Amino acid sequence: MVQTFSVLILLVFSINLWAAGDAAKMNTFIDQLMKKMTLEEKVGQLVQYSGDAAVTGSSVRDDFREEIKKGRVGSMLNVVTPESTNGIQKLVLENTRLKIPLLFGYDVIHGHRTIFPIPLGEAATWNLPLIEKSARIAATEAAADGLHWTFAPMLDIARDPRWGRV
């Protein structure tokens, strides 16, 4: 029993050292990257464009590819096919100075390719394994389309019943 406990303590200690080493390497990498970035590139990481997959308002500017090449874009919404996300990522990796990949996001509120009941309906079932399974399927499908960032489940608080998410 004492021997098993000792091995367990040693294992936990080793994992913590390994994780701390990786965290230190990542912090060093980030610090060095931030020093290399110009102010324009740092601000560019805060800029987000919308593709045309789910346009309800303004869409991508005509010159968005030029803005990406200059490092002035950090993320995009509504770009949902592997061809589109890979094509834009290739543009980033072949043309930007620091080659920082874009983040792609999309509303995956109740499924992506496979559509499930809305989260409120799923919650009403109290079937946690089924809810987790539907979320896993949606996440897998979204990742296969090149999405890194999904918005789900949604809780939008508004007073206007004309807004579809209310």
PDB file of C-alpha atoms in Angstrom:
ATOM      1  CA  MET A   1       0.000   0.000   0.000  1.00  0.00           C
ATOM      2  CA  VAL A   2       2.767   2.449   0.963  1.00  0.00           C
ATOM      3  CA  GLN A   3       4.714   1.476  -2.158  1.00  0.00           C
ATOM      4  CA  THR A   4       1.671   2.123  -4.391  1.00  0.00           C
ATOM      5  CA  PHE A   5       1.094   5.469  -2.708  1.00  0.00           C
ATOM      6  CA  SER A   6       4.764   6.406  -3.201  1.00  0.00           C
ATOM      7  CA  VAL A   7       4.603   5.532  -6.893  1.00  0.00           C
ATOM      8  CA  LEU A   8       1.406   7.578  -7.248  1.00  0.00           C
ATOM      9  CA  ILE A   9       3.017  10.599  -5.546  1.00  0.00           C
ATOM     10  CA  LEU A  10       6.091  10.260  -7.782  1.00  0.00           C
ATOM     11  CA  LEU A  11       3.881  10.037 -10.877  1.00  0.00           C
ATOM     12  CA  VAL A  12       1.863  13.136  -9.931  1.00  0.00           C
ATOM     13  CA  PHE A  13       5.059  15.058  -9.133  1.00  0.00           C
ATOM     14  CA  SER A  14       6.589  14.033 -12.502  1.00  0.00           C
ATOM     15  CA  ILE A  15       3.491  15.106 -14.435  1.00  0.00           C
ATOM     16  CA  ASN A  16       3.502  18.469 -12.653  1.00  0.00           C
ATOM     17  CA  LEU A  17       7.176  19.027 -13.526  1.00  0.00           C
ATOM     18  CA  TRP A  18       6.532  18.089 -17.151  1.00  0.00           C
ATOM     19  CA  ALA A  19       3.499  20.398 -17.375  1.00  0.00           C
ATOM     20  CA  ALA A  20       5.421  23.237 -15.710  1.00  0.00           C
ATOM     21  CA  GLY A  21       8.229  22.784 -18.248  1.00  0.00           C
ATOM     22  CA  ASP A  22       5.760  22.984 -21.134  1.00  0.00           C
ATOM     23  CA  ALA A  23       4.076  26.045 -19.603  1.00  0.00           C
ATOM     24  CA  ALA A  24       7.459  27.736 -19.226  1.00  0.00           C
ATOM     25  CA  LYS A  25       8.322  26.979 -22.872  1.00  0.00           C
ATOM     26  CA  MET A  26       4.945  28.310 -24.020  1.00  0.00           C
ATOM     27  CA  ASN A  27       5.316  31.487 -21.947  1.00  0.00           C
ATOM     28  CA  THR A  28       8.781  32.062 -23.428  1.00  0.00           C
ATOM     29  CA  PHE A  29       7.445  31.492 -26.956  1.00  0.00           C
ATOM     30  CA  ILE A  30       4.572  33.931 -26.393  1.00  0.00           C
ATOM     31  CA  ASP A  31       6.856  36.570 -24.869  1.00  0.00           C
ATOM     32  CA  GLN A  32       9.226  36.323 -27.847  1.00  0.00           C
ATOM     33  CA  LEU A  33       6.354  36.466 -30.330  1.00  0.00           C
ATOM     34  CA  MET A  34       4.859  39.540 -28.667  1.00  0.00           C
ATOM     35  CA  LYS A  35       8.238  41.296 -28.866  1.00  0.00           C
ATOM     36  CA  LYS A  36       8.434  40.561 -32.610  1.00  0.00           C
ATOM     37  CA  MET A  37       4.933  41.891 -33.326  1.00  0.00           C
ATOM     38  CA  THR A  38       4.393  45.439 -34.425  1.00  0.00           C
ATOM     39  CA  LEU A  39       1.588  47.460 -32.878  1.00  0.00           C
ATOM     40  CA  GLU A  40      -0.339  47.099 -36.154  1.00  0.00           C
ATOM     41  CA  GLU A  41      -0.011  43.280 -35.971  1.00  0.00           C
ATOM     42  CA  LYS A  42      -1.150  43.222 -32.336  1.00  0.00           C
ATOM     43  CA  VAL A  43      -4.206  45.307 -33.160  1.00  0.00           C
ATOM     44  CA  GLY A  44      -4.782  43.106 -36.215  1.00  0.00           C
ATOM     45  CA  GLN A  45      -5.182  40.096 -33.937  1.00  0.00           C
ATOM     46  CA  LEU A  46      -8.249  41.838 -32.490  1.00  0.00           C
ATOM     47  CA  VAL A  47      -9.890  42.296 -35.915  1.00  0.00           C
ATOM     48  CA  GLN A  48     -12.564  39.838 -36.956  1.00  0.00           C
ATOM     49  CA  TYR A  49     -14.193  39.532 -40.360  1.00  0.00           C
ATOM     50  CA  SER A  50     -17.307  37.638 -41.303  1.00  0.00           C
ATOM     51  CA  GLY A  51     -17.364  35.272 -44.241  1.00  0.00           C
ATOM     52  CA  ASP A  52     -20.473  34.756 -46.294  1.00  0.00           C
ATOM     53  CA  ALA A  53     -21.798  31.421 -44.951  1.00  0.00           C
ATOM     54  CA  ALA A  54     -24.391  32.923 -42.608  1.00  0.00           C
ATOM     55  CA  VAL A  55     -24.635  36.573 -43.514  1.00  0.00           C
ATOM     56  CA  THR A  56     -27.268  38.580 -41.680  1.00  0.00           C
ATOM     57  CA  GLY A  57     -25.447  41.880 -41.773  1.00  0.00           C
ATOM     58  CA  SER A  58     -22.362  43.241 -43.433  1.00  0.00           C
ATOM     59  CA  SER A  59     -20.135  40.714 -45.152  1.00  0.00           C
ATOM     60  CA  VAL A  60     -16.466  40.380 -45.972  1.00  0.00           C
ATOM     61  CA  ARG A  61     -14.841  43.443 -47.463  1.00  0.00           C
ATOM     62  CA  ASP A  62     -13.528  43.044 -50.980  1.00  0.00           C
ATOM     63  CA  ASP A  63      -9.947  43.556 -49.792  1.00  0.00           C
ATOM     64  CA  PHE A  64     -10.050  41.059 -46.896  1.00  0.00           C
ATOM     65  CA  ARG A  65      -7.326  38.908 -48.457  1.00  0.00           C
ATOM     66  CA  GLU A  66      -4.979  41.900 -48.606  1.00  0.00           C
ATOM     67  CA  GLU A  67      -5.792  42.714 -44.962  1.00  0.00           C
ATOM     68  CA  ILE A  68      -4.979  39.104 -44.000  1.00  0.00           C
ATOM     69  CA  LYS A  69      -1.653  39.232 -45.871  1.00  0.00           C
ATOM     70  CA  LYS A  70      -0.715  42.371 -43.919  1.00  0.00           C
ATOM     71  CA  GLY A  71      -1.450  40.626 -40.609  1.00  0.00           C
ATOM     72  CA  ARG A  72      -4.458  42.829 -39.910  1.00  0.00           C
ATOM     73  CA  VAL A  73      -6.956  40.024 -39.224  1.00  0.00           C
ATOM     74  CA  GLY A  74      -6.992  37.626 -36.267  1.00  0.00           C
ATOM     75  CA  SER A  75     -10.205  35.682 -36.764  1.00  0.00           C
ATOM     76  CA  MET A  76     -13.149  35.087 -39.060  1.00  0.00           C
ATOM     77  CA  LEU A  77     -16.728  34.044 -38.497  1.00  0.00           C
ATOM     78  CA  ASN A  78     -19.001  32.212 -40.935  1.00  0.00           C
ATOM     79  CA  VAL A  79     -16.331  30.420 -42.975  1.00  0.00           C
ATOM     80  CA  VAL A  80     -17.484  26.815 -42.752  1.00  0.00           C
ATOM     81  CA  THR A  81     -16.069  24.490 -45.369  1.00  0.00           C
ATOM     82  CA  PRO A  82     -12.685  22.779 -45.206  1.00  0.00           C
ATOM     83  CA  GLU A  83     -11.840  24.236 -48.620  1.00  0.00           C
ATOM     84  CA  SER A  84     -12.551  27.766 -47.410  1.00  0.00           C
ATOM     85  CA  THR A  85     -10.819  27.537 -44.031  1.00  0.00           C
ATOM     86  CA  ASN A  86      -7.808  25.719 -45.480  1.00  0.00           C
ATOM     87  CA  GLY A  87      -7.545  28.185 -48.372  1.00  0.00           C
ATOM     88  CA  ILE A  88      -7.572  31.181 -46.061  1.00  0.00           C
ATOM     89  CA  GLN A  89      -5.118  29.511 -43.640  1.00  0.00           C
ATOM     90  CA  LYS A  90      -2.801  28.818 -46.588  1.00  0.00           C
ATOM     91  CA  LEU A  91      -3.008  32.513 -47.494  1.00  0.00           C
ATOM     92  CA  VAL A  92      -1.939  33.357 -43.919  1.00  0.00           C
ATOM     93  CA  LEU A  93       0.936  30.873 -43.778  1.00  0.00           C
ATOM     94  CA  GLU A  94       2.316  31.801 -47.198  1.00  0.00           C
ATOM     95  CA  ASN A  95       1.991  35.577 -46.965  1.00  0.00           C
ATOM     96  CA  THR A  96       2.159  36.910 -43.409  1.00  0.00           C
ATOM     97  CA  ARG A  97       5.361  37.835 -41.660  1.00  0.00           C
ATOM     98  CA  LEU A  98       4.755  35.896 -38.418  1.00  0.00           C
ATOM     99  CA  LYS A  99       2.473  33.182 -39.829  1.00  0.00           C
ATOM    100  CA  ILE A 100      -0.026  33.358 -36.944  1.00  0.00           C
ATOM    101  CA  PRO A 101      -2.989  31.169 -37.965  1.00  0.00           C
ATOM    102  CA  LEU A 102      -6.474  32.663 -37.986  1.00  0.00           C
ATOM    103  CA  LEU A 103      -9.188  31.453 -35.649  1.00  0.00           C
ATOM    104  CA  PHE A 104     -12.419  30.414 -37.369  1.00  0.00           C
ATOM    105  CA  GLY A 105     -15.677  30.598 -35.456  1.00  0.00           C
ATOM    106  CA  TYR A 106     -19.301  29.743 -36.139  1.00  0.00           C
ATOM    107  CA  ASP A 107     -22.630  29.448 -34.344  1.00  0.00           C
ATOM    108  CA  VAL A 108     -23.009  25.746 -33.602  1.00  0.00           C
ATOM    109  CA  ILE A 109     -25.981  26.242 -31.348  1.00  0.00           C
ATOM    110  CA  HIS A 110     -27.718  22.900 -31.762  1.00  0.00           C
ATOM    111  CA  GLY A 111     -25.557  20.930 -34.112  1.00  0.00           C
ATOM    112  CA  HIS A 112     -23.406  21.664 -37.115  1.00  0.00           C
ATOM    113  CA  ARG A 113     -24.042  19.333 -40.052  1.00  0.00           C
ATOM    114  CA  THR A 114     -26.310  17.120 -37.936  1.00  0.00           C
ATOM    115  CA  ILE A 115     -29.054  19.174 -36.290  1.00  0.00           C
ATOM    116  CA  PHE A 116     -30.214  18.368 -32.758  1.00  0.00           C
ATOM    117  CA  PRO A 117     -32.927  19.863 -30.553  1.00  0.00           C
ATOM    118  CA  ILE A 118     -32.127  23.277 -29.100  1.00  0.00           C
ATOM    119  CA  PRO A 119     -30.193  23.137 -25.799  1.00  0.00           C
ATOM    120  CA  LEU A 120     -33.281  24.059 -23.785  1.00  0.00           C
ATOM    121  CA  GLY A 121     -35.113  21.062 -25.271  1.00  0.00           C
ATOM    122  CA  GLU A 122     -32.152  18.772 -24.591  1.00  0.00           C
ATOM    123  CA  ALA A 123     -31.923  20.045 -21.017  1.00  0.00           C
ATOM    124  CA  ALA A 124     -35.579  19.198 -20.490  1.00  0.00           C
ATOM    125  CA  THR A 125     -34.772  15.517 -21.136  1.00  0.00           C
ATOM    126  CA  TRP A 126     -32.320  15.318 -18.189  1.00  0.00           C
ATOM    127  CA  ASN A 127     -30.430  12.809 -20.335  1.00  0.00           C
ATOM    128  CA  LEU A 128     -26.871  14.017 -19.730  1.00  0.00           C
ATOM    129  CA  PRO A 129     -25.121  11.248 -21.727  1.00  0.00           C
ATOM    130  CA  LEU A 130     -27.308  12.012 -24.752  1.00  0.00           C
ATOM    131  CA  ILE A 131     -26.680  15.768 -24.406  1.00  0.00           C
ATOM    132  CA  GLU A 132     -22.940  15.131 -24.229  1.00  0.00           C
ATOM    133  CA  LYS A 133     -23.109  12.841 -27.257  1.00  0.00           C
ATOM    134  CA  SER A 134     -24.908  15.460 -29.372  1.00  0.00           C
ATOM    135  CA  ALA A 135     -22.354  18.105 -28.320  1.00  0.00           C
ATOM    136  CA  ARG A 136     -19.476  15.737 -29.201  1.00  0.00           C
ATOM    137  CA  ILE A 137     -20.966  15.065 -32.648  1.00  0.00           C
ATOM    138  CA  ALA A 138     -21.415  18.791 -33.302  1.00  0.00           C
ATOM    139  CA  ALA A 139     -17.852  19.518 -32.146  1.00  0.00           C
ATOM    140  CA  THR A 140     -16.410  16.743 -34.324  1.00  0.00           C
ATOM    141  CA  GLU A 141     -18.301  17.974 -37.377  1.00  0.00           C
ATOM    142  CA  ALA A 142     -17.305  21.596 -36.747  1.00  0.00           C
ATOM    143  CA  ALA A 143     -13.636  20.657 -36.293  1.00  0.00           C
ATOM    144  CA  ALA A 144     -13.743  18.667 -39.556  1.00  0.00           C
ATOM    145  CA  ASP A 145     -14.836  21.888 -41.296  1.00  0.00           C
ATOM    146  CA  GLY A 146     -11.820  23.740 -39.896  1.00  0.00           C
ATOM    147  CA  LEU A 147     -13.632  25.547 -37.085  1.00  0.00           C
ATOM    148  CA  HIS A 148     -11.743  26.212 -33.858  1.00  0.00           C
ATOM    149  CA  TRP A 149     -14.316  28.179 -31.960  1.00  0.00           C
ATOM    150  CA  THR A 150     -18.026  27.560 -31.610  1.00  0.00           C
ATOM    151  CA  PHE A 151     -20.781  29.477 -29.911  1.00  0.00           C
ATOM    152  CA  ALA A 152     -23.051  27.062 -28.084  1.00  0.00           C
ATOM    153  CA  PRO A 153     -25.229  26.734 -26.196  1.00  0.00           C
ATOM    154  CA  MET A 154     -26.600  30.223 -26.498  1.00  0.00           C
ATOM    155  CA  LEU A 155     -28.148  32.385 -23.848  1.00  0.00           C
ATOM    156  CA  ASP A 156     -29.109  35.698 -25.340  1.00  0.00           C
ATOM    157  CA  ILE A 157     -30.926  38.121 -23.114  1.00  0.00           C
ATOM    158  CA  ALA A 158     -32.941  40.672 -25.027  1.00  0.00           C
ATOM    159  CA  ARG A 159     -36.340  42.295 -24.953  1.00  0.00           C
ATOM    160  CA  ASP A 160     -37.066  42.226 -28.664  1.00  0.00           C
ATOM    161  CA  PRO A 161     -39.041  39.095 -29.674  1.00  0.00           C
ATOM    162  CA  ARG A 162     -38.198  39.698 -33.343  1.00  0.00           C
ATOM    163  CA  TRP A 163     -34.638  38.510 -32.699  1.00  0.00           C
ATOM    164  CA  GLY A 164     -34.514  34.819 -33.575  1.00  0.00           C
ATOM    165  CA  ARG A 165     -32.438  33.676 -30.616  1.00  0.00           C
ATOM    166  CA  VAL A 166     -34.725  35.075 -27.951  1.00  0.00           C
TER     167      VAL A 166
END
